[in-house]
PDB file of N, CA and C in Angstrom:
ATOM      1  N   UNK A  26       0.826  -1.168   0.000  1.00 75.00           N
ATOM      2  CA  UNK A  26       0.000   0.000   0.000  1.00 75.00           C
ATOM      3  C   UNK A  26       0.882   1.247   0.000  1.00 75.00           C
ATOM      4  N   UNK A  27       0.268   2.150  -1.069  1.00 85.00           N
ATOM      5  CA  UNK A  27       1.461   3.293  -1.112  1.00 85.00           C
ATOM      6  C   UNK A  27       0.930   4.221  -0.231  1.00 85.00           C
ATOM      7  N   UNK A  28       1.902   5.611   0.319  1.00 88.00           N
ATOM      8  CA  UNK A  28       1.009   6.552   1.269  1.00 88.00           C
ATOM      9  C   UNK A  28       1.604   7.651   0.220  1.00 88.00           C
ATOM     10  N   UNK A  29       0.883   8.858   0.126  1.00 90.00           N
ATOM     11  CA  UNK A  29       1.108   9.869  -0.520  1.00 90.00           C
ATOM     12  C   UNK A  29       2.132  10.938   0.390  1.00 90.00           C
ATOM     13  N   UNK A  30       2.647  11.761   0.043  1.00 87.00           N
ATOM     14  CA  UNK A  30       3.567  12.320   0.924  1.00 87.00           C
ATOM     15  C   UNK A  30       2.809  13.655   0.750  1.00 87.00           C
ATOM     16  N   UNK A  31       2.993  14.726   1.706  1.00 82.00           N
ATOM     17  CA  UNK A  31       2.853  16.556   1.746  1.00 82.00           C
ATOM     18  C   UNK A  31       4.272  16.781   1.344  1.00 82.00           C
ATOM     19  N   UNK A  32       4.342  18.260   0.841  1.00 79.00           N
ATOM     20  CA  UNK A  32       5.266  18.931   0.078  1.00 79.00           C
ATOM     21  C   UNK A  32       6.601  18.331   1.084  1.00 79.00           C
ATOM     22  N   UNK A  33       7.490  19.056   0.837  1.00 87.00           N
ATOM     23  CA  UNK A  33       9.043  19.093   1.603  1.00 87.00           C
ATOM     24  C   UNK A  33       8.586  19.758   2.757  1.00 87.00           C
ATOM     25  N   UNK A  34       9.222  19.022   4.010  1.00 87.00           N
ATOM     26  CA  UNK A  34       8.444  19.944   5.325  1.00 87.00           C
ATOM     27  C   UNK A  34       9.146  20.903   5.151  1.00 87.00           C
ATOM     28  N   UNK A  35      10.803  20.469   5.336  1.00 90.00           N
ATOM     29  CA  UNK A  35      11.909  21.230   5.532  1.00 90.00           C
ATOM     30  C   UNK A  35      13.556  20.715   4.973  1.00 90.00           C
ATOM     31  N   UNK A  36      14.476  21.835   4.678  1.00 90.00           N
ATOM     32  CA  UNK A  36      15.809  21.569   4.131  1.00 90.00           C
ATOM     33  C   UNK A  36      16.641  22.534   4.709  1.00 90.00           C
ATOM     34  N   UNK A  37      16.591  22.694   6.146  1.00 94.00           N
ATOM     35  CA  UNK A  37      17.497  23.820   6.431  1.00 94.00           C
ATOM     36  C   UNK A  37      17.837  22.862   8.056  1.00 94.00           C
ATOM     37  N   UNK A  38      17.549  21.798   8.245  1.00 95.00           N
ATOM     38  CA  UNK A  38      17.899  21.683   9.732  1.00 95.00           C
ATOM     39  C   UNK A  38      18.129  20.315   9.424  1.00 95.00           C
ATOM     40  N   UNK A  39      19.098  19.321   9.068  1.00 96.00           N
ATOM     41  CA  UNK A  39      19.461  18.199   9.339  1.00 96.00           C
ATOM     42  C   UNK A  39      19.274  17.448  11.070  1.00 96.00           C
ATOM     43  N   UNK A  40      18.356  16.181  10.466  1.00 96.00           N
ATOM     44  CA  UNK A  40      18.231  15.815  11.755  1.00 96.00           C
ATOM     45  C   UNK A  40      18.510  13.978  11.549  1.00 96.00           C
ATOM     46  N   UNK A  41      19.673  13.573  12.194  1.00 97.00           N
ATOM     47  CA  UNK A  41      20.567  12.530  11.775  1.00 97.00           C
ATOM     48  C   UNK A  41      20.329  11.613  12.568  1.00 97.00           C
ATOM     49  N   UNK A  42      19.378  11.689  13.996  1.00 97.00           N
ATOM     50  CA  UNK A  42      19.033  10.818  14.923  1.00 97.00           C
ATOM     51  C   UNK A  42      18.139   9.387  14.451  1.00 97.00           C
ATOM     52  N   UNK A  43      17.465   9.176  13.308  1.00 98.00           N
ATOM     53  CA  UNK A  43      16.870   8.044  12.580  1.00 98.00           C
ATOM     54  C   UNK A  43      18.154   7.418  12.198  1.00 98.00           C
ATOM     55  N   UNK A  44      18.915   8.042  10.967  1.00 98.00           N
ATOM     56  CA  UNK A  44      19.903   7.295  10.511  1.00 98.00           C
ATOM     57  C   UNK A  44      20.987   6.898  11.476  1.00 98.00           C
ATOM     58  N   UNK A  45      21.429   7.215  12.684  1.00 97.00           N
ATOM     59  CA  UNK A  45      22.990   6.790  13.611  1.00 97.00           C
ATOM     60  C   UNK A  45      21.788   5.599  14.443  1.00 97.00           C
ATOM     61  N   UNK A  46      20.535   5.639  14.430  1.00 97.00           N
ATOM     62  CA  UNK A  46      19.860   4.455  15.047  1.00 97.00           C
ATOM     63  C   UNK A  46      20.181   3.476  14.009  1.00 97.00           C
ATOM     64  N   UNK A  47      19.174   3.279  12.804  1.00 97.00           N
ATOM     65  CA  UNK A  47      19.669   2.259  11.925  1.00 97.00           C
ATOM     66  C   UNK A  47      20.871   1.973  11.292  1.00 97.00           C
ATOM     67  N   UNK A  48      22.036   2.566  11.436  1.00 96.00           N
ATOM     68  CA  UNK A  48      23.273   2.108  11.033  1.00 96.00           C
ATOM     69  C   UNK A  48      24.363   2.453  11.835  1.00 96.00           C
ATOM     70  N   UNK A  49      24.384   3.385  12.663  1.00 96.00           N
ATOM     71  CA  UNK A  49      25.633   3.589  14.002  1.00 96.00           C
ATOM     72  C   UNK A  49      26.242   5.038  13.519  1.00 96.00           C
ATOM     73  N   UNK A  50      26.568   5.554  14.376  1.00 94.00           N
ATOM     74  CA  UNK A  50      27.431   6.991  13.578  1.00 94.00           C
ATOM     75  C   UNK A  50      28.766   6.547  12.929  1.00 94.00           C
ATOM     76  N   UNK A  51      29.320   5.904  13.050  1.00 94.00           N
ATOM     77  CA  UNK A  51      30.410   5.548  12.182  1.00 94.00           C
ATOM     78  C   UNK A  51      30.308   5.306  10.458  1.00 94.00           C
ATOM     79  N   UNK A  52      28.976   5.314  10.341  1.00 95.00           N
ATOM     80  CA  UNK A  52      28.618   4.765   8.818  1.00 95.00           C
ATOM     81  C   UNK A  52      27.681   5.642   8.101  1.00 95.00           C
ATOM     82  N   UNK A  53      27.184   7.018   9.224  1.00 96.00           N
ATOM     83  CA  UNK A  53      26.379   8.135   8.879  1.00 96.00           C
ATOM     84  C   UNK A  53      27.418   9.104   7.785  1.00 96.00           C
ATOM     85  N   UNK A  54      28.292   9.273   8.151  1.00 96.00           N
ATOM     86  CA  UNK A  54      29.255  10.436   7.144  1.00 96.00           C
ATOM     87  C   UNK A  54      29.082   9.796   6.017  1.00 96.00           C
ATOM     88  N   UNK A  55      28.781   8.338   5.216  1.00 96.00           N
ATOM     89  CA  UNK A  55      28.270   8.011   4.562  1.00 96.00           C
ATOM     90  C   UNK A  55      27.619   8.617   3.697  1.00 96.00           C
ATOM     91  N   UNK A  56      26.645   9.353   4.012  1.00 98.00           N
ATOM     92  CA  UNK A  56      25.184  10.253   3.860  1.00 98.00           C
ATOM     93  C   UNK A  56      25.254  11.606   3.976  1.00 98.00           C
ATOM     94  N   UNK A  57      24.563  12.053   3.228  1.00 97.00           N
ATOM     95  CA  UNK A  57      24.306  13.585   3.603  1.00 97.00           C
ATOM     96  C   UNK A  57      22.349  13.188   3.165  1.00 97.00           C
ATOM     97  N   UNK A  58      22.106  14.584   4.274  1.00 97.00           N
ATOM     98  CA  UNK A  58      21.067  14.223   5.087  1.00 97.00           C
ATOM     99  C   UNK A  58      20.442  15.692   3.767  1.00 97.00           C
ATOM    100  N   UNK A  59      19.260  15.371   3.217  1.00 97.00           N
ATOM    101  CA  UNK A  59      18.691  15.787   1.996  1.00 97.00           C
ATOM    102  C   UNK A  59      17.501  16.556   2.566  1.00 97.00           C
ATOM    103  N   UNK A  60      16.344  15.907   3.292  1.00 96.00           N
ATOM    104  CA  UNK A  60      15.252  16.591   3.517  1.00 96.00           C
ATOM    105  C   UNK A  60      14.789  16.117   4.711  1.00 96.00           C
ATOM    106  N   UNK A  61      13.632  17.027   4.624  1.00 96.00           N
ATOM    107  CA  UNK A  61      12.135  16.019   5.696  1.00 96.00           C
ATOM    108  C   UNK A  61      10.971  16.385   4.964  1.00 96.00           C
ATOM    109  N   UNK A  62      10.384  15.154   4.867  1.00 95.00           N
ATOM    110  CA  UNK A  62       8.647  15.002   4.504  1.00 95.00           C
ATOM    111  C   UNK A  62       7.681  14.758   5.634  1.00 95.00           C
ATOM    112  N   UNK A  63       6.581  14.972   5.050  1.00 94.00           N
ATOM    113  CA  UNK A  63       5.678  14.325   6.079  1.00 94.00           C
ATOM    114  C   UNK A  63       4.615  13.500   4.837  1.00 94.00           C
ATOM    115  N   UNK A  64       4.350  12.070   5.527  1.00 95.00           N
ATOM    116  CA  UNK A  64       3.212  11.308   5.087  1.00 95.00           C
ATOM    117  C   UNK A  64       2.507  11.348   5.348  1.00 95.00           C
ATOM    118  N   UNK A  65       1.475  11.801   4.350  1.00 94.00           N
ATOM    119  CA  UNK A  65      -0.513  12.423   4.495  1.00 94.00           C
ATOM    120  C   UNK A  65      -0.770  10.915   5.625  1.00 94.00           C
ATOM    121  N   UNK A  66      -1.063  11.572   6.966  1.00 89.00           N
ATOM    122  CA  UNK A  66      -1.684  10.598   8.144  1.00 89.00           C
ATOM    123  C   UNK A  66      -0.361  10.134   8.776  1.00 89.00           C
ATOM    124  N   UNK A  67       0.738  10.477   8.329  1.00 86.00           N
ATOM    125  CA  UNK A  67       1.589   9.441   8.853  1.00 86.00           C
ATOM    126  C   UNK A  67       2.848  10.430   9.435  1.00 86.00           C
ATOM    127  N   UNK A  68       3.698   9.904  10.084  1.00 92.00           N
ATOM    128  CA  UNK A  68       5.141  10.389  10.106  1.00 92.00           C
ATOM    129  C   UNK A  68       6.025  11.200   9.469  1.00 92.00           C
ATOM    130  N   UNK A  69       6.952  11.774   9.501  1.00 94.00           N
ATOM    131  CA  UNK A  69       7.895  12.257   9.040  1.00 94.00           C
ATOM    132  C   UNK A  69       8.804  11.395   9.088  1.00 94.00           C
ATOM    133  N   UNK A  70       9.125  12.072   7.307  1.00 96.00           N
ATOM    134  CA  UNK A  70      10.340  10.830   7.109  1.00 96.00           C
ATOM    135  C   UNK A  70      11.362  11.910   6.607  1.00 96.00           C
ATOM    136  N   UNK A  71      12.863  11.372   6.851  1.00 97.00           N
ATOM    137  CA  UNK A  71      14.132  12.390   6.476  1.00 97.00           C
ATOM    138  C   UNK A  71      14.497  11.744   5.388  1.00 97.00           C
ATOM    139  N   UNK A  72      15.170  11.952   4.302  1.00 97.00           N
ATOM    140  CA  UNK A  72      16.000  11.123   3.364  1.00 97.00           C
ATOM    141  C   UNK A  72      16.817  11.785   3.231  1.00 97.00           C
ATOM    142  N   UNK A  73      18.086  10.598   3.587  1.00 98.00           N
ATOM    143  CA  UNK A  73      19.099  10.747   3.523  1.00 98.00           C
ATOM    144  C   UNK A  73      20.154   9.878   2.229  1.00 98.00           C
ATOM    145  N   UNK A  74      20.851  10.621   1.455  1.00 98.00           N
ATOM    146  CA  UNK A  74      21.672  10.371   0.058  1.00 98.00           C
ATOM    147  C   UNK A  74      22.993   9.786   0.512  1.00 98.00           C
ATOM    148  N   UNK A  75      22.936   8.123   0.184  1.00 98.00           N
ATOM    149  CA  UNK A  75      25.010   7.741  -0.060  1.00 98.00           C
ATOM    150  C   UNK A  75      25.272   8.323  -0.975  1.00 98.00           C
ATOM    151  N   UNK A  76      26.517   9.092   0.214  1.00 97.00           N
ATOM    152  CA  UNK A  76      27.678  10.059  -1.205  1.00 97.00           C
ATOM    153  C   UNK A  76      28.148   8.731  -2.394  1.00 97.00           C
ATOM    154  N   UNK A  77      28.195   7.856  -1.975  1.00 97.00           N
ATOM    155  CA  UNK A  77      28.954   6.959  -3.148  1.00 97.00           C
ATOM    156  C   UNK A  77      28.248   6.303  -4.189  1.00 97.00           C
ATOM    157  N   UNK A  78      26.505   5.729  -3.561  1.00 97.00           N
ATOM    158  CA  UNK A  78      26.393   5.232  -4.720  1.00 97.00           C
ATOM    159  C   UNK A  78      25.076   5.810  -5.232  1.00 97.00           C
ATOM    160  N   UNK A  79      25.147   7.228  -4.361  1.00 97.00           N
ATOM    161  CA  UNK A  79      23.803   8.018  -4.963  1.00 97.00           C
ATOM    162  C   UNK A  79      21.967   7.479  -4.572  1.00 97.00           C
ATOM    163  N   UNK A  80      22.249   6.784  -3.755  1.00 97.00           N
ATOM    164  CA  UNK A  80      20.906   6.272  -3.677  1.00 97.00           C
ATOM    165  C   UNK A  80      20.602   6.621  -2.381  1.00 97.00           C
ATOM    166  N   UNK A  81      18.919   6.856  -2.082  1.00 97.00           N
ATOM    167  CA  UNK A  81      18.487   7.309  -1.040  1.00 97.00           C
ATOM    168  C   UNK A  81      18.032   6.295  -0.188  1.00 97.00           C
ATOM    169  N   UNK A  82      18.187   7.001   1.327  1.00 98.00           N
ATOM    170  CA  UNK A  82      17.444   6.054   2.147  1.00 98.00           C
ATOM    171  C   UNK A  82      16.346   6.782   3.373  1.00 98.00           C
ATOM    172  N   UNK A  83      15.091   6.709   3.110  1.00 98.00           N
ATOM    173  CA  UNK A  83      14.194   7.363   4.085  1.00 98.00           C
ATOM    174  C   UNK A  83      13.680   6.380   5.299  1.00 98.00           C
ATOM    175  N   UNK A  84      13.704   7.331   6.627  1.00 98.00           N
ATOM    176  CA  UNK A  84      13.452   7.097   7.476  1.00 98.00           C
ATOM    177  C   UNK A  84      13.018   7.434   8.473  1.00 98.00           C
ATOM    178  N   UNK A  85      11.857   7.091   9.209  1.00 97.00           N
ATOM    179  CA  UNK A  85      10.941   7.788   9.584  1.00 97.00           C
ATOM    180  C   UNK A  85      11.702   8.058  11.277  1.00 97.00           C
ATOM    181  N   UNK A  86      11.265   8.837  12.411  1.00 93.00           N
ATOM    182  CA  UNK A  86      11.822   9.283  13.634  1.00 93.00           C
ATOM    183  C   UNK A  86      11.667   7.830  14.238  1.00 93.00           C
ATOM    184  N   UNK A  87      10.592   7.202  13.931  1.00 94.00           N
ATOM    185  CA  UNK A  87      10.614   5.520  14.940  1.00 94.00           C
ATOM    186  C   UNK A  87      10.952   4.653  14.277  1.00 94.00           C
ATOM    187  N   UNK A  88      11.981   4.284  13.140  1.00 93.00           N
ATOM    188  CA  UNK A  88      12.923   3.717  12.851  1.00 93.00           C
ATOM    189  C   UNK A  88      12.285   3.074  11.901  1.00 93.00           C
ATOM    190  N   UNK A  89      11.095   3.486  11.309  1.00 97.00           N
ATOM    191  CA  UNK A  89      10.527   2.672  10.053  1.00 97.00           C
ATOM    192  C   UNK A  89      11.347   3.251   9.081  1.00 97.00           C
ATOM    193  N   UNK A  90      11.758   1.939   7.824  1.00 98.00           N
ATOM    194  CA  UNK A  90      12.021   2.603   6.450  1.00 98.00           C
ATOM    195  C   UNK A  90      10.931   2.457   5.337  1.00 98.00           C
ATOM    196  N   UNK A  91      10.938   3.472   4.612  1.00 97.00           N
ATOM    197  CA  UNK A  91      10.115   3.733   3.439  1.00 97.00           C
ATOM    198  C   UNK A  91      10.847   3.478   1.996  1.00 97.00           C
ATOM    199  N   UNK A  92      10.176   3.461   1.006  1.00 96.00           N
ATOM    200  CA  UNK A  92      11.132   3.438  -0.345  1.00 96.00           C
ATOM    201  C   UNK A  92      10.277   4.756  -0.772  1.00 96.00           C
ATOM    202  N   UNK A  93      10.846   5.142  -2.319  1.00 95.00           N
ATOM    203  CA  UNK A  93       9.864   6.444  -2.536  1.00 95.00           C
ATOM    204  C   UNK A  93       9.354   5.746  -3.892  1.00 95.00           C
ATOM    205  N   UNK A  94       8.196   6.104  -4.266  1.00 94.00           N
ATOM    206  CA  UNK A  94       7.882   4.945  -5.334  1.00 94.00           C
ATOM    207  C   UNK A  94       7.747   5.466  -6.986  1.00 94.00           C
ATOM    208  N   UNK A  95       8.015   7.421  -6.468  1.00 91.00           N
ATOM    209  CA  UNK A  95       7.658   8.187  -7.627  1.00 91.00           C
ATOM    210  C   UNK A  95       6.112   8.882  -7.656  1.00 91.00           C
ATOM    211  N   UNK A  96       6.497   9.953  -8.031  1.00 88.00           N
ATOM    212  CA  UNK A  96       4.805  10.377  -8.024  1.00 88.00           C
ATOM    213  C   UNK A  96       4.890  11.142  -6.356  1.00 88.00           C
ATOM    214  N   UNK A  97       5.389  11.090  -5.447  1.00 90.00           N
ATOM    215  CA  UNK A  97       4.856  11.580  -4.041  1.00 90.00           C
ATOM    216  C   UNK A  97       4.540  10.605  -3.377  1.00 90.00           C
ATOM    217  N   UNK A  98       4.586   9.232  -4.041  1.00 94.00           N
ATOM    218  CA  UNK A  98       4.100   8.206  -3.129  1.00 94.00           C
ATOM    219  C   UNK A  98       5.379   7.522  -2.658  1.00 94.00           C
ATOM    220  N   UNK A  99       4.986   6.517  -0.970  1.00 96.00           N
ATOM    221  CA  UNK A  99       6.185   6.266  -0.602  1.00 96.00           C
ATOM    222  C   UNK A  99       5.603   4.800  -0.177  1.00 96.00           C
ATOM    223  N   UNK A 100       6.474   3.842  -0.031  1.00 96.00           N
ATOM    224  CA  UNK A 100       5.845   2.670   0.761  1.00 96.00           C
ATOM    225  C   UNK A 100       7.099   1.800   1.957  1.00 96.00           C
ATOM    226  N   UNK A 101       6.118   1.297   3.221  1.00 96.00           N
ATOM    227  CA  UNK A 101       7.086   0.863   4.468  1.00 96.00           C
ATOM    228  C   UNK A 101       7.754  -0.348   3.604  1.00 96.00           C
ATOM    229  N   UNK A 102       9.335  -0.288   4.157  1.00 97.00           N
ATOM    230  CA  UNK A 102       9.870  -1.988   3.951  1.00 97.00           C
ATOM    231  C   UNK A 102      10.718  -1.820   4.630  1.00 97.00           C
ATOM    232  N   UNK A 103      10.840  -3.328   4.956  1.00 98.00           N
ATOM    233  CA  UNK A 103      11.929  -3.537   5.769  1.00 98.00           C
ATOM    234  C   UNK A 103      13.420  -2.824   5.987  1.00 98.00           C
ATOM    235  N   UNK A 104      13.674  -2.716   7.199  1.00 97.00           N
ATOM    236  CA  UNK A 104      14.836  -1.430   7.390  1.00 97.00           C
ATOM    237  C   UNK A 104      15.939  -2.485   6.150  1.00 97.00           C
ATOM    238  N   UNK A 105      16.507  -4.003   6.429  1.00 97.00           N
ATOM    239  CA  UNK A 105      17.628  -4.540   5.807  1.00 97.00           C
ATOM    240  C   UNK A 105      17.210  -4.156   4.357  1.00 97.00           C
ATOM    241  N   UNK A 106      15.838  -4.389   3.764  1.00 97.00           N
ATOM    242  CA  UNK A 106      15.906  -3.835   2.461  1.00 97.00           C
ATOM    243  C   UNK A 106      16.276  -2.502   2.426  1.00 97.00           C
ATOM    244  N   UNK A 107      15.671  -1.842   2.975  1.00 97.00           N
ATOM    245  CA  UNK A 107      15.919  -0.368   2.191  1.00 97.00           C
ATOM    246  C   UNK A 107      17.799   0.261   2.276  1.00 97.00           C
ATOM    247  N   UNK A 108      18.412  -0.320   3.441  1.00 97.00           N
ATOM    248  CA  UNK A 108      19.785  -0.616   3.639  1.00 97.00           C
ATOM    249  C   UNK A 108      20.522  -1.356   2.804  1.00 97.00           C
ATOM    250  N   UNK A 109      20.292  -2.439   1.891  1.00 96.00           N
ATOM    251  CA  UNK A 109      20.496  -2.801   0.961  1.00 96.00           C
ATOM    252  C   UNK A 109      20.709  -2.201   0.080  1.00 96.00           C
ATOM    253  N   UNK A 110      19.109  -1.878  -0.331  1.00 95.00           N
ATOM    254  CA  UNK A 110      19.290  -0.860  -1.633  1.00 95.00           C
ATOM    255  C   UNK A 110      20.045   0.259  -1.466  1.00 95.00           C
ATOM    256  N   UNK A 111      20.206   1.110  -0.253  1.00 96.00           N
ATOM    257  CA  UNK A 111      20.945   2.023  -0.058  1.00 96.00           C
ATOM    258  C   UNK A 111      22.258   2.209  -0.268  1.00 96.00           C
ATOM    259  N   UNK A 112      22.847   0.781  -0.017  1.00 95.00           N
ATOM    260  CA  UNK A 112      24.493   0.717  -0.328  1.00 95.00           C
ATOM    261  C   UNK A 112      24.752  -0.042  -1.325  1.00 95.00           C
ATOM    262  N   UNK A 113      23.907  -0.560  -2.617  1.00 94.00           N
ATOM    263  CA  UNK A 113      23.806  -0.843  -3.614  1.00 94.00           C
ATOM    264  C   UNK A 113      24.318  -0.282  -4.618  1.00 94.00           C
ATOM    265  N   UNK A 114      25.331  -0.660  -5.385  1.00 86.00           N
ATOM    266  CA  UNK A 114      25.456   0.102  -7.141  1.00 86.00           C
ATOM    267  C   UNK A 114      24.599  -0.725  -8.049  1.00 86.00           C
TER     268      UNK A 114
END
């Protein structure tokens, strides 16, 4: 089930506390930290960009991951998938 997202909340305040939960701060410099959304009914999610292989990884403040599906829509999966795909070429 996809959820639709609201505009960009915000891009001026990096907030890195989702990502050093799901992967440790040692593996955050990894990333640079891109935005925050919010999901129509749902959470805020941050996405955060690997400098290396360009791919994003969103994640919500209670440690859910999302994929983005295109269109504004986003859907939950498993944190190891979306970590996967994240450090994927």
């Amino acid at each position: 089930m996809s959820i639709r997202s609201e505009p960009v909340v915000q891009i001026d305040t990096p907030d890195w506390a989702p990502l050093e939960a799901a992967i440790g701060p040692k593996l955050t410099g990894w990333f640079m930290w891109m935005h925050e959304i919010r999901l129509i009914g749902g959470p805020s999610v941050h996405a955060y960009k690997h400098i290396a292989t360009r791919r994003y990884l969103h994640l919500a403040g209670d440690g859910r991951a999302f994929i983005y599906l295109g269109d504004g829509s986003y859907r939950a999966t498993p944190l190891d998938a979306a970590l996967a795909t994240a450090f994927s070429r």
